[in-house]
mmCIF file of C-alpha atoms in Angstrom:
data_model
loop_
_atom_site.group_PDB
_atom_site.id
_atom_site.type_symbol
_atom_site.label_atom_id
_atom_site.label_comp_id
_atom_site.label_asym_id
_atom_site.label_seq_id
_atom_site.Cartn_x
_atom_site.Cartn_y
_atom_site.Cartn_z
ATOM 1 C CA UNK A 13 -10.843 -33.581 45.451
ATOM 2 C CA UNK A 14 -14.555 -33.241 44.830
ATOM 3 C CA UNK A 15 -15.186 -33.160 41.103
ATOM 4 C CA UNK A 16 -18.561 -32.265 39.672
ATOM 5 C CA UNK A 17 -19.707 -31.657 36.109
ATOM 6 C CA UNK A 18 -23.226 -30.542 36.896
ATOM 7 C CA UNK A 19 -23.374 -28.201 39.875
ATOM 8 C CA UNK A 20 -24.530 -24.601 40.262
ATOM 9 C CA UNK A 21 -22.060 -22.947 42.641
ATOM 10 C CA UNK A 22 -24.013 -20.440 44.731
ATOM 11 C CA UNK A 23 -21.952 -18.426 47.224
ATOM 12 C CA UNK A 24 -19.434 -21.251 47.140
ATOM 13 C CA UNK A 25 -16.765 -19.174 48.818
ATOM 14 C CA UNK A 26 -18.974 -18.863 51.879
ATOM 15 C CA UNK A 27 -19.552 -22.623 52.031
ATOM 16 C CA UNK A 28 -15.883 -23.624 51.730
ATOM 17 C CA UNK A 29 -13.827 -20.513 52.584
ATOM 18 C CA UNK A 30 -10.573 -22.400 53.188
ATOM 19 C CA UNK A 31 -10.553 -24.654 50.117
ATOM 20 C CA UNK A 32 -9.431 -23.604 46.618
ATOM 21 C CA UNK A 33 -11.813 -24.336 43.790
ATOM 22 C CA UNK A 34 -12.270 -23.752 40.058
ATOM 23 C CA UNK A 35 -15.586 -23.107 38.357
ATOM 24 C CA UNK A 36 -16.769 -22.680 34.787
ATOM 25 C CA UNK A 37 -20.528 -22.156 34.322
ATOM 26 C CA UNK A 38 -22.093 -25.055 36.258
ATOM 27 C CA UNK A 39 -18.951 -27.241 36.283
ATOM 28 C CA UNK A 40 -16.442 -27.108 39.092
ATOM 29 C CA UNK A 41 -13.674 -28.726 41.120
ATOM 30 C CA UNK A 42 -12.968 -28.365 44.840
ATOM 31 C CA UNK A 43 -9.527 -29.301 46.203
ATOM 32 C CA UNK A 44 -9.352 -31.166 49.504
ATOM 33 C CA UNK A 45 -6.495 -32.558 51.562
ATOM 34 C CA UNK A 46 -8.179 -35.720 52.813
ATOM 35 C CA UNK A 47 -11.078 -37.990 51.951
ATOM 36 C CA UNK A 48 -12.750 -36.991 55.202
ATOM 37 C CA UNK A 49 -12.658 -33.330 54.188
ATOM 38 C CA UNK A 50 -14.012 -34.178 50.748
ATOM 39 C CA UNK A 51 -16.960 -36.091 52.205
ATOM 40 C CA UNK A 52 -17.712 -33.250 54.609
ATOM 41 C CA UNK A 53 -17.715 -30.687 51.799
ATOM 42 C CA UNK A 54 -19.870 -32.928 49.640
ATOM 43 C CA UNK A 55 -22.453 -33.176 52.422
ATOM 44 C CA UNK A 56 -22.378 -29.380 52.855
ATOM 45 C CA UNK A 57 -22.920 -28.855 49.142
ATOM 46 C CA UNK A 58 -25.841 -31.273 49.073
ATOM 47 C CA UNK A 59 -27.436 -29.387 51.958
ATOM 48 C CA UNK A 60 -26.874 -26.035 50.274
ATOM 49 C CA UNK A 61 -28.278 -27.211 46.951
ATOM 50 C CA UNK A 62 -31.358 -28.629 48.669
ATOM 51 C CA UNK A 63 -32.044 -25.269 50.304
ATOM 52 C CA UNK A 64 -31.908 -23.702 46.827
ATOM 53 C CA UNK A 65 -34.295 -26.330 45.399
ATOM 54 C CA UNK A 66 -31.382 -27.812 43.423
ATOM 55 C CA UNK A 67 -29.400 -31.015 43.552
ATOM 56 C CA UNK A 68 -25.982 -32.319 42.588
ATOM 57 C CA UNK A 69 -25.811 -34.543 39.532
ATOM 58 C CA UNK A 70 -25.927 -38.079 40.976
ATOM 59 C CA UNK A 71 -23.529 -39.561 38.396
ATOM 60 C CA UNK A 72 -21.156 -36.709 37.645
ATOM 61 C CA UNK A 73 -20.522 -35.613 41.234
ATOM 62 C CA UNK A 74 -17.773 -37.730 42.766
ATOM 63 C CA UNK A 75 -14.765 -37.812 45.062
ATOM 64 C CA UNK A 76 -11.543 -38.433 43.134
ATOM 65 C CA UNK A 77 -8.192 -39.587 44.535
ATOM 66 C CA UNK A 78 -5.357 -37.841 42.666
ATOM 67 C CA UNK A 79 -2.975 -40.785 42.560
ATOM 68 C CA UNK A 80 0.668 -40.141 41.606
ATOM 69 C CA UNK A 81 4.174 -40.787 42.929
ATOM 70 C CA UNK A 82 3.461 -38.547 45.913
ATOM 71 C CA UNK A 83 0.056 -40.115 46.641
ATOM 72 C CA UNK A 84 0.430 -43.877 46.351
ATOM 73 C CA UNK A 85 -2.771 -44.967 48.054
ATOM 74 C CA UNK A 86 -5.603 -46.815 46.349
ATOM 75 C CA UNK A 87 -9.116 -45.653 45.498
ATOM 76 C CA UNK A 88 -12.000 -46.637 43.284
ATOM 77 C CA UNK A 89 -11.939 -43.377 41.294
ATOM 78 C CA UNK A 90 -8.600 -41.852 40.295
ATOM 79 C CA UNK A 91 -9.474 -39.710 37.260
ATOM 80 C CA UNK A 92 -12.067 -37.212 36.076
ATOM 81 C CA UNK A 93 -12.962 -35.024 33.088
ATOM 82 C CA UNK A 94 -13.187 -31.255 33.220
ATOM 83 C CA UNK A 95 -13.585 -28.773 30.349
ATOM 84 C CA UNK A 96 -12.470 -31.234 27.678
ATOM 85 C CA UNK A 97 -9.489 -32.601 29.640
ATOM 86 C CA UNK A 98 -9.005 -35.869 31.488
ATOM 87 C CA UNK A 99 -7.053 -35.519 34.726
ATOM 88 C CA UNK A 100 -5.221 -38.681 35.801
ATOM 89 C CA UNK A 101 -1.807 -40.138 36.620
ATOM 90 C CA UNK A 102 0.651 -39.585 33.749
ATOM 91 C CA UNK A 103 4.328 -40.149 33.099
ATOM 92 C CA UNK A 104 6.073 -36.793 32.819
ATOM 93 C CA UNK A 105 9.661 -35.604 32.557
ATOM 94 C CA UNK A 106 11.283 -33.293 35.085
ATOM 95 C CA UNK A 107 12.143 -30.126 33.168
ATOM 96 C CA UNK A 108 15.351 -29.632 35.141
ATOM 97 C CA UNK A 109 16.801 -33.130 35.544
ATOM 98 C CA UNK A 110 15.133 -34.969 32.664
ATOM 99 C CA UNK A 111 14.072 -37.776 35.013
ATOM 100 C CA UNK A 112 10.709 -39.466 34.437
ATOM 101 C CA UNK A 113 8.120 -39.642 37.196
ATOM 102 C CA UNK A 114 4.390 -40.194 37.638
ATOM 103 C CA UNK A 115 2.495 -36.962 38.137
ATOM 104 C CA UNK A 116 -1.175 -36.047 38.095
ATOM 105 C CA UNK A 117 -2.283 -33.833 35.275
ATOM 106 C CA UNK A 118 -4.540 -33.102 32.298
ATOM 107 C CA UNK A 119 -4.587 -34.085 28.641
ATOM 108 C CA UNK A 120 -7.309 -33.900 26.009
ATOM 109 C CA UNK A 121 -10.160 -36.263 26.906
ATOM 110 C CA UNK A 122 -11.362 -39.122 24.727
ATOM 111 C CA UNK A 123 -14.704 -37.355 24.337
ATOM 112 C CA UNK A 124 -12.987 -34.218 23.033
ATOM 113 C CA UNK A 125 -10.830 -36.314 20.688
ATOM 114 C CA UNK A 126 -13.906 -37.978 19.221
ATOM 115 C CA UNK A 127 -15.546 -34.589 18.735
ATOM 116 C CA UNK A 128 -12.533 -33.271 16.821
ATOM 117 C CA UNK A 129 -12.238 -36.392 14.674
ATOM 118 C CA UNK A 130 -15.948 -36.202 13.842
ATOM 119 C CA UNK A 131 -15.548 -32.586 12.748
ATOM 120 C CA UNK A 132 -12.558 -33.436 10.552
ATOM 121 C CA UNK A 133 -14.559 -36.246 8.957
ATOM 122 C CA UNK A 134 -17.419 -33.811 8.305
ATOM 123 C CA UNK A 135 -15.106 -31.755 6.071
ATOM 124 C CA UNK A 136 -14.948 -34.718 3.655
ATOM 125 C CA UNK A 137 -11.558 -33.656 2.407
ATOM 126 C CA UNK A 138 -11.253 -36.796 0.300
ATOM 127 C CA UNK A 139 -14.103 -35.502 -1.881
ATOM 128 C CA UNK A 140 -12.580 -32.067 -2.411
ATOM 129 C CA UNK A 141 -10.552 -32.806 -5.524
ATOM 130 C CA UNK A 142 -11.399 -29.280 -6.662
ATOM 131 C CA UNK A 143 -9.079 -27.917 -3.964
ATOM 132 C CA UNK A 144 -5.321 -27.703 -3.829
ATOM 133 C CA UNK A 145 -3.401 -28.655 -0.703
ATOM 134 C CA UNK A 146 -2.961 -24.911 -0.096
ATOM 135 C CA UNK A 147 -6.747 -24.422 -0.222
ATOM 136 C CA UNK A 148 -7.188 -27.206 2.333
ATOM 137 C CA UNK A 149 -4.690 -25.557 4.661
ATOM 138 C CA UNK A 150 -6.515 -22.217 4.380
ATOM 139 C CA UNK A 151 -9.880 -23.542 5.568
ATOM 140 C CA UNK A 152 -8.583 -26.099 8.105
ATOM 141 C CA UNK A 153 -5.842 -24.082 9.813
ATOM 142 C CA UNK A 154 -8.117 -21.812 11.907
ATOM 143 C CA UNK A 155 -9.678 -24.891 13.529
ATOM 144 C CA UNK A 156 -6.377 -26.717 13.949
ATOM 145 C CA UNK A 157 -4.820 -23.603 15.468
ATOM 146 C CA UNK A 158 -7.648 -23.381 17.971
ATOM 147 C CA UNK A 159 -7.395 -27.052 18.966
ATOM 148 C CA UNK A 160 -3.645 -26.826 19.477
ATOM 149 C CA UNK A 161 -3.972 -23.544 21.347
ATOM 150 C CA UNK A 162 -6.488 -25.003 23.804
ATOM 151 C CA UNK A 163 -5.764 -28.716 24.133
ATOM 152 C CA UNK A 164 -2.043 -28.364 23.443
ATOM 153 C CA UNK A 165 -1.458 -26.441 26.663
ATOM 154 C CA UNK A 166 -1.016 -29.738 28.496
ATOM 155 C CA UNK A 167 0.471 -33.033 27.301
ATOM 156 C CA UNK A 168 0.542 -31.896 23.674
ATOM 157 C CA UNK A 169 1.651 -35.307 22.405
ATOM 158 C CA UNK A 170 -1.882 -36.590 23.129
ATOM 159 C CA UNK A 171 -2.927 -34.771 19.948
ATOM 160 C CA UNK A 172 -0.709 -36.985 17.775
ATOM 161 C CA UNK A 173 -3.392 -39.516 16.919
ATOM 162 C CA UNK A 174 -5.823 -36.827 15.799
ATOM 163 C CA UNK A 175 -3.368 -35.217 13.424
ATOM 164 C CA UNK A 176 -2.150 -38.548 12.094
ATOM 165 C CA UNK A 177 -5.749 -39.119 11.051
ATOM 166 C CA UNK A 178 -5.855 -35.655 9.475
ATOM 167 C CA UNK A 179 -2.730 -36.512 7.480
ATOM 168 C CA UNK A 180 -4.500 -39.701 6.378
ATOM 169 C CA UNK A 181 -7.324 -37.529 5.049
ATOM 170 C CA UNK A 182 -4.716 -35.811 2.874
ATOM 171 C CA UNK A 183 -3.708 -39.220 1.532
ATOM 172 C CA UNK A 184 -7.263 -40.029 0.455
ATOM 173 C CA UNK A 185 -7.630 -36.528 -0.987
ATOM 174 C CA UNK A 186 -4.455 -37.072 -3.012
ATOM 175 C CA UNK A 187 -5.694 -40.471 -4.177
ATOM 176 C CA UNK A 188 -8.975 -38.927 -5.372
ATOM 177 C CA UNK A 189 -7.419 -35.840 -6.970
ATOM 178 C CA UNK A 190 -4.639 -37.615 -8.819
ATOM 179 C CA UNK A 191 -6.349 -40.826 -9.922
ATOM 180 C CA UNK A 192 -3.739 -41.514 -12.544
ATOM 181 C CA UNK A 193 -1.038 -41.562 -9.891
ATOM 182 C CA UNK A 194 -0.750 -44.992 -8.309
ATOM 183 C CA UNK A 195 1.272 -45.217 -5.150
ATOM 184 C CA UNK A 196 1.314 -46.722 -1.688
ATOM 185 C CA UNK A 197 0.688 -44.935 1.574
ATOM 186 C CA UNK A 198 4.364 -45.332 2.363
ATOM 187 C CA UNK A 199 5.355 -43.471 -0.812
ATOM 188 C CA UNK A 200 2.746 -40.786 -0.241
ATOM 189 C CA UNK A 201 3.845 -40.070 3.301
ATOM 190 C CA UNK A 202 7.473 -40.013 2.211
ATOM 191 C CA UNK A 203 6.460 -37.349 -0.295
ATOM 192 C CA UNK A 204 4.402 -35.538 2.371
ATOM 193 C CA UNK A 205 7.355 -35.395 4.764
ATOM 194 C CA UNK A 206 9.543 -33.973 2.014
ATOM 195 C CA UNK A 207 6.804 -31.505 1.081
ATOM 196 C CA UNK A 208 6.576 -30.414 4.713
ATOM 197 C CA UNK A 209 10.289 -29.610 4.681
ATOM 198 C CA UNK A 210 9.638 -27.113 1.874
ATOM 199 C CA UNK A 211 6.423 -25.754 3.442
ATOM 200 C CA UNK A 212 6.911 -26.411 7.195
ATOM 201 C CA UNK A 213 4.202 -23.901 8.169
ATOM 202 C CA UNK A 214 1.566 -24.951 5.650
ATOM 203 C CA UNK A 215 -0.531 -26.695 8.312
ATOM 204 C CA UNK A 216 -0.580 -25.542 11.911
ATOM 205 C CA UNK A 217 0.253 -28.986 13.300
ATOM 206 C CA UNK A 218 3.274 -29.249 10.986
ATOM 207 C CA UNK A 219 4.871 -26.466 13.017
ATOM 208 C CA UNK A 220 5.002 -28.720 16.097
ATOM 209 C CA UNK A 221 7.455 -31.600 16.001
ATOM 210 C CA UNK A 222 5.557 -33.733 18.528
ATOM 211 C CA UNK A 223 2.286 -33.696 16.557
ATOM 212 C CA UNK A 224 3.393 -32.823 13.040
ATOM 213 C CA UNK A 225 3.841 -34.619 9.756
ATOM 214 C CA UNK A 226 6.772 -36.587 11.173
ATOM 215 C CA UNK A 227 4.253 -38.693 13.123
ATOM 216 C CA UNK A 228 2.675 -40.270 10.036
ATOM 217 C CA UNK A 229 3.418 -43.876 9.235
#
């Protein structure tokens, strides 16, 4: 597979008519069967870009070996990022037999996780003692719904850490709002789990068992 996060695909179908590819803006992936094919396509792309007075990004353009239980060889590069996802070997469960195996697939990338966490921090929920928990759900749910809708398409459990941190923001909000109430995190999250049983749809991530309030410590 040739993976590139900085290429302008001009008449790509004419360059590689027999190889499937995906493109979004100037990012793209080309699927190859062998390393030899990948190197040949990479050379063809470099030639094509040069004719157009363009060039492939020297760092982001690379040949990736999609290592899994079906492809057990070794290679220097076995993962890549594309559109906010990291593609690499992952343990997955067969939907029919329940058996675990190593497949090759996507999950939210570390870069995308950091971006989401930074946005949640920017809300400064812990300072919003003027809001009720229902107010917080009203302004945060559209974003949470969007993140789950996009990044939750694949390996949804990878979102757990993000939403655990969001639930922690609720703890600090509670601590600021109810200063006279002294309690431990353990007691707060016990209350939060019970509260979620009464209002299971209050926050979008509470609707999903794998990433919901049950994941808090």
